[in-house]
Amino acid sequence: IDGGIQLTANSYGNETGNFTGIEADNASIVSTGAGYITMSGYAGDDAASDGLYGINLHSGTVVSSTATGVVTMSGSGGDGGSNNFGLYLNDVSLSLNQGYSTLIGWGGNGTGSDNRGIQIDSGTTITSTGTGSNAARITLQGIGGSSVNGGYGINVSNPASLITSVDGDISLQGWAGTGSGGNQMGVVFNGAGISSSGTGQYSADITISGFGGAGTNSNRGILLNDANVASLDGNVTLTGQGGNSTGVENFGVSLNETTVSIVNGNLSIDGLTGSAQAGTNFGTLLAETQITSSGTGTISISGEGGDGTSSNSGVGISGTEIESYYGDIQVTGQGGLGSSTNNLGIFMYNGSTI
């Protein structure tokens, strides 16, 4: 109830072997009073192995703090081949009420791909149910490991995976790893959702910051693909910086087939592409996306293109609808200093409307 729960595994790190730091399979870890819940896990290092997880919670595991206890998780993946996640939440329910709760994951370094800081899968839900000024705040920080491809800082997948809050702010910060290939992205949502349902002065703000890593192509700060972002009164802020690369499509912020809806909170999207030798490096790209403000919330979209060859526009808007009932809409773009053509400030195409 009021006593703390602390799980610590391999606290010194740098241990050799094929093992996970902490694993929970269809387990329950619950605090009903002021007791905190703390988990810290380091995986082993094994060059011949994949799936070296710092913390692996899965198969219906429940972590819950129903009163004032805070929840903290810190996981470090091992050095090996592929899929060495710092923190892996797969079919997990994490429920919070009050306080500051922080989840941190460091991806292991590997000779393969997909060594990620935080991987969230298979209908995992992270929920802050508290109200008022003391409502639980949710913070996720993910640092990708070295990977040939796909060294994401944070990856949230599956349409049933949701991060939600009433009044506690939500913050996601992701730093991609580096590698000889591409897709080194800071924060990625694939089919997942994030929302703020609170109203009034304490309503939860949503802030996502992503930083792409060095590689070849598609090293994006933020990628929201077939995702859903929603807020009533809380502000939504997306800030991304693409990674430096030799290739293309290193966008700061990229929204693809995504829905963003606000009511009275404000939306801000700002993307800065990374340095690249090739072209098509937009600061912000909105593709087949719907952005709507149905109240007084304002919409601000900005981007700065990269220095490559051609098509390094500040803001690209393709097949996208942006609409607002009462709030202002502002789009600001700065084209890159490309050596060829179509380095535009703002480029609208494929039937886009504002």
Tab-separated table of C-alpha atoms in Angstrom:
chain	number	residue	atom	x	y	z
A	1	ILE	CA	0.000	0.000	0.000
A	2	ASP	CA	2.354	2.737	1.238
A	3	GLY	CA	5.635	0.826	1.043
A	4	GLY	CA	7.681	1.067	-2.129
A	5	ILE	CA	8.273	-1.703	-4.676
A	6	GLN	CA	11.742	-1.814	-6.201
A	7	LEU	CA	12.946	-4.298	-8.835
A	8	THR	CA	16.616	-4.063	-9.812
A	9	ALA	CA	18.449	-6.447	-12.126
A	10	ASN	CA	22.110	-6.469	-13.146
A	11	SER	CA	22.574	-2.964	-11.837
A	12	TYR	CA	26.241	-2.777	-12.802
A	13	GLY	CA	25.533	-3.567	-16.459
A	14	ASN	CA	28.174	-4.795	-18.904
A	15	GLU	CA	27.527	-8.424	-18.014
A	16	THR	CA	28.167	-11.051	-20.690
A	17	GLY	CA	25.358	-13.448	-21.538
A	18	ASN	CA	22.074	-13.969	-23.357
A	19	PHE	CA	19.547	-12.711	-20.812
A	20	THR	CA	16.897	-10.067	-20.085
A	21	GLY	CA	17.184	-7.745	-17.108
A	22	ILE	CA	13.555	-7.880	-15.838
A	23	GLU	CA	10.730	-9.923	-17.360
A	24	ALA	CA	7.054	-10.029	-16.300
A	25	ASP	CA	4.703	-12.495	-18.040
A	26	ASN	CA	0.997	-11.980	-17.210
A	27	ALA	CA	1.969	-10.489	-13.847
A	28	SER	CA	0.557	-7.713	-11.623
A	29	ILE	CA	2.594	-5.030	-9.881
A	30	VAL	CA	0.282	-2.717	-7.923
A	31	SER	CA	0.534	0.150	-5.449
A	32	THR	CA	-2.709	1.283	-3.787
A	33	GLY	CA	-1.250	4.020	-1.570
A	34	ALA	CA	1.818	6.243	-1.480
A	35	GLY	CA	4.217	3.453	-2.341
A	36	TYR	CA	6.370	3.954	-5.408
A	37	ILE	CA	7.081	1.371	-8.098
A	38	THR	CA	10.626	1.394	-9.492
A	39	MET	CA	12.134	-0.988	-12.048
A	40	SER	CA	15.714	-0.897	-13.311
A	41	GLY	CA	16.996	-3.601	-15.620
A	42	TYR	CA	20.107	-4.197	-17.708
A	43	ALA	CA	20.289	-6.948	-20.298
A	44	GLY	CA	23.347	-9.050	-20.952
A	45	ASP	CA	25.724	-8.535	-23.862
A	46	ASP	CA	25.993	-11.350	-26.399
A	47	ALA	CA	27.153	-10.653	-29.947
A	48	ALA	CA	25.454	-13.828	-31.232
A	49	SER	CA	22.006	-13.083	-29.745
A	50	ASP	CA	18.934	-10.988	-30.558
A	51	GLY	CA	16.220	-9.707	-28.231
A	52	LEU	CA	18.367	-8.623	-25.308
A	53	TYR	CA	15.808	-6.536	-23.361
A	54	GLY	CA	16.521	-4.343	-20.355
A	55	ILE	CA	12.872	-4.647	-19.202
A	56	ASN	CA	10.347	-6.914	-20.930
A	57	LEU	CA	6.719	-6.717	-19.718
A	58	HIS	CA	4.230	-8.716	-21.757
A	59	SER	CA	1.184	-11.015	-22.097
A	60	GLY	CA	-1.345	-9.035	-20.083
A	61	THR	CA	0.987	-7.704	-17.393
A	62	VAL	CA	-0.538	-4.922	-15.257
A	63	VAL	CA	1.409	-2.135	-13.563
A	64	SER	CA	-0.843	0.165	-11.568
A	65	SER	CA	-0.594	2.993	-9.055
A	66	THR	CA	-4.087	3.944	-7.934
A	67	ALA	CA	-3.206	6.646	-5.384
A	68	THR	CA	-0.104	8.862	-5.053
A	69	GLY	CA	2.733	6.449	-5.781
A	70	VAL	CA	4.907	7.234	-8.806
A	71	VAL	CA	6.097	4.687	-11.358
A	72	THR	CA	9.609	4.739	-12.790
A	73	MET	CA	11.116	2.310	-15.308
A	74	SER	CA	14.652	2.359	-16.638
A	75	GLY	CA	15.830	-0.318	-19.051
A	76	SER	CA	19.040	-0.812	-21.002
A	77	GLY	CA	19.212	-3.297	-23.861
A	78	GLY	CA	22.219	-5.496	-24.339
A	79	ASP	CA	24.763	-5.339	-27.132
A	80	GLY	CA	24.138	-8.084	-29.669
A	81	GLY	CA	22.455	-8.511	-33.033
A	82	SER	CA	18.923	-7.160	-33.598
A	83	ASN	CA	15.836	-6.122	-31.574
A	84	ASN	CA	17.722	-5.219	-28.433
A	85	PHE	CA	15.220	-2.925	-26.715
A	86	GLY	CA	15.802	-0.958	-23.551
A	87	LEU	CA	12.139	-1.088	-22.530
A	88	TYR	CA	9.683	-3.475	-24.212
A	89	LEU	CA	5.959	-3.199	-23.368
A	90	ASN	CA	3.948	-5.825	-25.254
A	91	ASP	CA	0.255	-6.208	-24.300
A	92	VAL	CA	0.655	-4.282	-21.041
A	93	SER	CA	-1.647	-2.039	-19.005
A	94	LEU	CA	0.129	0.788	-17.181
A	95	SER	CA	-2.231	2.933	-15.107
A	96	LEU	CA	-1.197	6.029	-13.151
A	97	ASN	CA	-3.007	8.485	-10.884
A	98	GLN	CA	-0.716	11.141	-9.382
A	99	GLY	CA	2.893	12.296	-9.478
A	100	TYR	CA	5.613	12.234	-12.110
A	101	SER	CA	6.090	8.920	-13.865
A	102	THR	CA	9.058	8.400	-16.166
A	103	LEU	CA	9.896	5.544	-18.533
A	104	ILE	CA	13.421	5.532	-19.985
A	105	GLY	CA	14.899	3.067	-22.433
A	106	TRP	CA	18.365	2.754	-23.957
A	107	GLY	CA	18.593	0.476	-26.953
A	108	GLY	CA	21.525	-1.878	-27.103
A	109	ASN	CA	24.120	-1.596	-29.844
A	110	GLY	CA	23.998	-4.343	-32.431
A	111	THR	CA	25.302	-5.686	-35.700
A	112	GLY	CA	21.702	-6.063	-36.957
A	113	SER	CA	18.632	-3.820	-37.049
A	114	ASP	CA	15.882	-2.402	-34.799
A	115	ASN	CA	17.842	-1.778	-31.625
A	116	ARG	CA	15.383	0.629	-30.006
A	117	GLY	CA	15.101	2.601	-26.803
A	118	ILE	CA	11.391	1.976	-26.116
A	119	GLN	CA	9.192	-0.458	-28.052
A	120	ILE	CA	5.425	-0.426	-27.322
A	121	ASP	CA	3.315	-3.118	-29.003
A	122	SER	CA	0.172	-5.245	-29.155
A	123	GLY	CA	-2.432	-3.072	-27.523
A	124	THR	CA	-0.370	-1.689	-24.658
A	125	THR	CA	-2.120	1.177	-22.862
A	126	ILE	CA	-0.446	3.875	-20.771
A	127	THR	CA	-3.059	5.912	-18.927
A	128	SER	CA	-3.077	8.807	-16.473
A	129	THR	CA	-6.478	8.812	-14.780
A	130	GLY	CA	-5.820	11.538	-12.203
A	131	THR	CA	-7.390	14.979	-12.303
A	132	GLY	CA	-6.316	18.428	-11.200
A	133	SER	CA	-2.867	19.876	-10.602
A	134	ASN	CA	-1.449	16.661	-9.093
A	135	ALA	CA	-2.521	14.358	-11.923
A	136	ALA	CA	0.123	11.910	-13.031
A	137	ARG	CA	2.429	13.199	-15.747
A	138	ILE	CA	3.676	10.688	-18.294
A	139	THR	CA	7.216	11.042	-19.635
A	140	LEU	CA	8.839	8.639	-22.100
A	141	GLN	CA	12.472	9.026	-23.117
A	142	GLY	CA	13.982	6.615	-25.614
A	143	ILE	CA	17.502	6.451	-27.041
A	144	GLY	CA	18.051	4.128	-29.968
A	145	GLY	CA	21.120	1.941	-30.209
A	146	SER	CA	23.458	1.460	-33.142
A	147	SER	CA	21.574	-0.459	-35.858
A	148	VAL	CA	21.957	-1.144	-39.538
A	149	ASN	CA	18.348	0.076	-39.915
A	150	GLY	CA	15.497	1.092	-37.614
A	151	GLY	CA	17.291	2.316	-34.517
A	152	TYR	CA	14.247	4.227	-33.229
A	153	GLY	CA	14.261	6.137	-29.980
A	154	ILE	CA	10.565	5.340	-29.347
A	155	ASN	CA	8.269	3.131	-31.418
A	156	VAL	CA	4.535	2.787	-30.626
A	157	SER	CA	2.780	0.222	-32.827
A	158	ASN	CA	-0.658	-1.377	-33.222
A	159	PRO	CA	-4.032	0.439	-33.439
A	160	ALA	CA	-4.927	-0.771	-29.935
A	161	SER	CA	-1.806	0.785	-28.393
A	162	LEU	CA	-2.775	4.052	-26.698
A	163	ILE	CA	-1.197	6.734	-24.519
A	164	THR	CA	-3.924	8.771	-22.818
A	165	SER	CA	-4.321	11.329	-20.060
A	166	VAL	CA	-6.975	13.540	-18.526
A	167	ASP	CA	-4.981	16.294	-16.777
A	168	GLY	CA	-1.383	15.072	-16.494
A	169	ASP	CA	0.898	16.251	-19.298
A	170	ILE	CA	2.291	13.700	-21.760
A	171	SER	CA	5.851	14.087	-23.024
A	172	LEU	CA	7.674	11.825	-25.490
A	173	GLN	CA	11.324	12.428	-26.352
A	174	GLY	CA	13.145	10.159	-28.760
A	175	TRP	CA	16.724	10.137	-30.051
A	176	ALA	CA	17.521	7.742	-32.866
A	177	GLY	CA	20.594	5.597	-33.061
A	178	THR	CA	23.060	5.627	-35.926
A	179	GLY	CA	23.894	3.047	-38.554
A	180	SER	CA	25.111	2.192	-42.009
A	181	GLY	CA	21.530	1.992	-43.325
A	182	GLY	CA	18.463	4.185	-42.882
A	183	ASN	CA	15.249	4.644	-40.912
A	184	GLN	CA	17.043	6.002	-37.866
A	185	MET	CA	14.056	7.853	-36.367
A	186	GLY	CA	13.434	9.633	-33.091
A	187	VAL	CA	9.714	8.939	-32.401
A	188	VAL	CA	7.531	6.647	-34.520
A	189	PHE	CA	3.797	5.843	-34.261
A	190	ASN	CA	2.503	3.064	-36.516
A	191	GLY	CA	-1.291	2.849	-36.207
A	192	ALA	CA	-1.250	3.880	-32.548
A	193	GLY	CA	-2.938	6.749	-30.730
A	194	ILE	CA	-2.238	9.489	-28.189
A	195	SER	CA	-4.866	11.706	-26.586
A	196	SER	CA	-5.727	14.290	-23.940
A	197	SER	CA	-9.327	14.213	-22.680
A	198	GLY	CA	-9.168	16.872	-19.950
A	199	THR	CA	-10.931	20.231	-19.984
A	200	GLY	CA	-10.080	23.480	-18.240
A	201	GLN	CA	-6.823	24.837	-16.852
A	202	TYR	CA	-5.265	21.500	-15.927
A	203	SER	CA	-5.989	19.679	-19.168
A	204	ALA	CA	-3.073	17.577	-20.377
A	205	ASP	CA	-0.684	18.964	-22.972
A	206	ILE	CA	0.881	16.556	-25.450
A	207	THR	CA	4.499	17.195	-26.439
A	208	ILE	CA	6.471	14.983	-28.826
A	209	SER	CA	10.106	15.731	-29.661
A	210	GLY	CA	12.111	13.540	-32.004
A	211	PHE	CA	15.656	13.607	-33.348
A	212	GLY	CA	16.720	11.481	-36.289
A	213	GLY	CA	20.079	9.744	-36.379
A	214	ALA	CA	22.841	9.541	-38.966
A	215	GLY	CA	22.436	7.029	-41.791
A	216	THR	CA	21.365	6.856	-45.419
A	217	ASN	CA	17.651	7.509	-46.108
A	218	SER	CA	14.524	8.311	-44.070
A	219	ASN	CA	16.199	9.405	-40.868
A	220	ARG	CA	13.230	11.343	-39.523
A	221	GLY	CA	12.731	13.180	-36.272
A	222	ILE	CA	9.038	12.229	-35.951
A	223	LEU	CA	7.008	9.827	-38.100
A	224	LEU	CA	3.286	9.428	-37.386
A	225	ASN	CA	1.938	6.792	-39.766
A	226	ASP	CA	-1.787	5.949	-39.718
A	227	ALA	CA	-1.855	7.430	-36.209
A	228	ASN	CA	-4.474	9.325	-34.223
A	229	VAL	CA	-3.712	12.432	-32.146
A	230	ALA	CA	-6.570	14.068	-30.244
A	231	SER	CA	-6.966	16.770	-27.601
A	232	LEU	CA	-9.828	18.771	-26.143
A	233	ASP	CA	-8.304	21.715	-24.243
A	234	GLY	CA	-4.666	20.664	-24.019
A	235	ASN	CA	-2.037	21.937	-26.437
A	236	VAL	CA	-0.341	19.591	-28.897
A	237	THR	CA	3.278	20.262	-29.899
A	238	LEU	CA	5.282	18.199	-32.397
A	239	THR	CA	8.929	19.188	-32.878
A	240	GLY	CA	11.299	17.123	-34.972
A	241	GLN	CA	14.760	17.300	-36.490
A	242	GLY	CA	15.846	14.934	-39.233
A	243	GLY	CA	19.169	13.172	-39.062
A	244	ASN	CA	22.238	13.847	-41.150
A	245	SER	CA	22.624	11.493	-44.083
A	246	THR	CA	23.846	10.739	-47.557
A	247	GLY	CA	20.321	10.078	-48.865
A	248	VAL	CA	16.759	11.370	-49.097
A	249	GLU	CA	13.594	11.911	-47.035
A	250	ASN	CA	15.241	12.929	-43.786
A	251	PHE	CA	12.207	14.919	-42.660
A	252	GLY	CA	11.979	16.756	-39.373
A	253	VAL	CA	8.276	15.884	-38.929
A	254	SER	CA	6.385	13.474	-41.188
A	255	LEU	CA	2.643	12.743	-40.863
A	256	ASN	CA	1.266	10.081	-43.190
A	257	GLU	CA	-2.414	9.054	-43.279
A	258	THR	CA	-2.758	10.477	-39.782
A	259	THR	CA	-5.651	12.245	-38.058
A	260	VAL	CA	-4.982	15.197	-35.738
A	261	SER	CA	-7.986	16.742	-33.990
A	262	ILE	CA	-8.030	19.564	-31.459
A	263	VAL	CA	-10.842	21.641	-29.959
A	264	ASN	CA	-9.691	24.547	-27.791
A	265	GLY	CA	-6.049	23.640	-27.350
A	266	ASN	CA	-3.475	24.870	-29.859
A	267	LEU	CA	-1.549	22.728	-32.337
A	268	SER	CA	2.072	23.440	-33.260
A	269	ILE	CA	4.102	21.383	-35.754
A	270	ASP	CA	7.706	22.382	-36.460
A	271	GLY	CA	10.197	20.371	-38.506
A	272	LEU	CA	13.840	20.900	-39.406
A	273	THR	CA	15.422	18.496	-41.847
A	274	GLY	CA	18.906	17.126	-41.372
A	275	SER	CA	21.914	17.754	-43.548
A	276	ALA	CA	21.907	15.522	-46.635
A	277	GLN	CA	23.751	15.159	-49.913
A	278	ALA	CA	20.664	14.105	-51.917
A	279	GLY	CA	17.218	15.722	-52.249
A	280	THR	CA	13.602	15.481	-51.053
A	281	ASN	CA	14.422	16.561	-47.522
A	282	PHE	CA	11.370	18.466	-46.264
A	283	GLY	CA	11.327	20.169	-42.898
A	284	THR	CA	7.687	19.107	-42.389
A	285	LEU	CA	5.718	16.789	-44.679
A	286	LEU	CA	1.964	16.190	-44.286
A	287	ALA	CA	0.735	13.413	-46.597
A	288	GLU	CA	-2.852	12.130	-46.844
A	289	THR	CA	-3.493	13.628	-43.415
A	290	GLN	CA	-6.514	15.300	-41.791
A	291	ILE	CA	-5.930	18.167	-39.333
A	292	THR	CA	-8.984	19.733	-37.695
A	293	SER	CA	-9.621	22.368	-35.051
A	294	SER	CA	-13.316	22.250	-34.142
A	295	GLY	CA	-13.135	25.008	-31.502
A	296	THR	CA	-10.939	28.030	-30.842
A	297	GLY	CA	-7.659	26.164	-31.090
A	298	THR	CA	-5.089	27.588	-33.490
A	299	ILE	CA	-3.012	25.585	-35.985
A	300	SER	CA	0.630	26.533	-36.620
A	301	ILE	CA	2.754	24.527	-39.069
A	302	SER	CA	6.357	25.372	-39.915
A	303	GLY	CA	9.360	23.748	-41.496
A	304	GLU	CA	12.831	24.353	-42.865
A	305	GLY	CA	14.107	22.332	-45.806
A	306	GLY	CA	17.555	20.834	-46.136
A	307	ASP	CA	20.617	21.430	-48.256
A	308	GLY	CA	20.656	18.744	-50.913
A	309	THR	CA	19.914	18.659	-54.599
A	310	SER	CA	16.213	19.272	-55.354
A	311	SER	CA	12.786	19.269	-53.662
A	312	ASN	CA	13.981	20.394	-50.247
A	313	SER	CA	10.878	22.356	-49.284
A	314	GLY	CA	10.233	23.809	-45.858
A	315	VAL	CA	6.645	22.515	-45.635
A	316	GLY	CA	5.158	19.936	-47.999
A	317	ILE	CA	1.380	19.351	-47.973
A	318	SER	CA	0.203	16.427	-50.130
A	319	GLY	CA	-3.371	15.165	-50.328
A	320	THR	CA	-4.043	16.752	-46.941
A	321	GLU	CA	-6.958	18.737	-45.515
A	322	ILE	CA	-6.354	21.380	-42.840
A	323	GLU	CA	-9.439	23.078	-41.408
A	324	SER	CA	-10.410	25.222	-38.437
A	325	TYR	CA	-13.788	26.425	-37.216
A	326	TYR	CA	-12.693	29.484	-35.190
A	327	GLY	CA	-8.942	29.365	-34.612
A	328	ASP	CA	-6.329	30.841	-36.955
A	329	ILE	CA	-4.235	28.700	-39.312
A	330	GLN	CA	-0.643	29.714	-39.998
A	331	VAL	CA	1.821	27.895	-42.284
A	332	THR	CA	5.449	29.079	-42.500
A	333	GLY	CA	8.113	27.475	-44.646
A	334	GLN	CA	11.757	28.078	-45.486
A	335	GLY	CA	13.115	26.228	-48.504
A	336	GLY	CA	16.530	24.626	-48.375
A	337	LEU	CA	19.629	25.767	-50.245
A	338	GLY	CA	19.579	22.921	-52.749
A	339	SER	CA	21.818	22.802	-55.788
A	340	SER	CA	18.897	22.111	-58.165
A	341	THR	CA	15.168	22.975	-58.362
A	342	ASN	CA	11.942	22.976	-56.300
A	343	ASN	CA	13.485	24.010	-53.002
A	344	LEU	CA	10.279	25.790	-52.031
A	345	GLY	CA	9.159	27.429	-48.828
A	346	ILE	CA	5.678	25.850	-48.984
A	347	PHE	CA	4.641	23.219	-51.515
A	348	MET	CA	0.923	22.214	-51.673
A	349	TYR	CA	-0.060	19.465	-54.117
A	350	ASN	CA	-2.255	16.418	-54.791
A	351	GLY	CA	-5.530	18.183	-54.027
A	352	SER	CA	-4.591	19.575	-50.608
A	353	THR	CA	-6.927	22.142	-49.050
A	354	ILE	CA	-6.745	24.685	-46.243
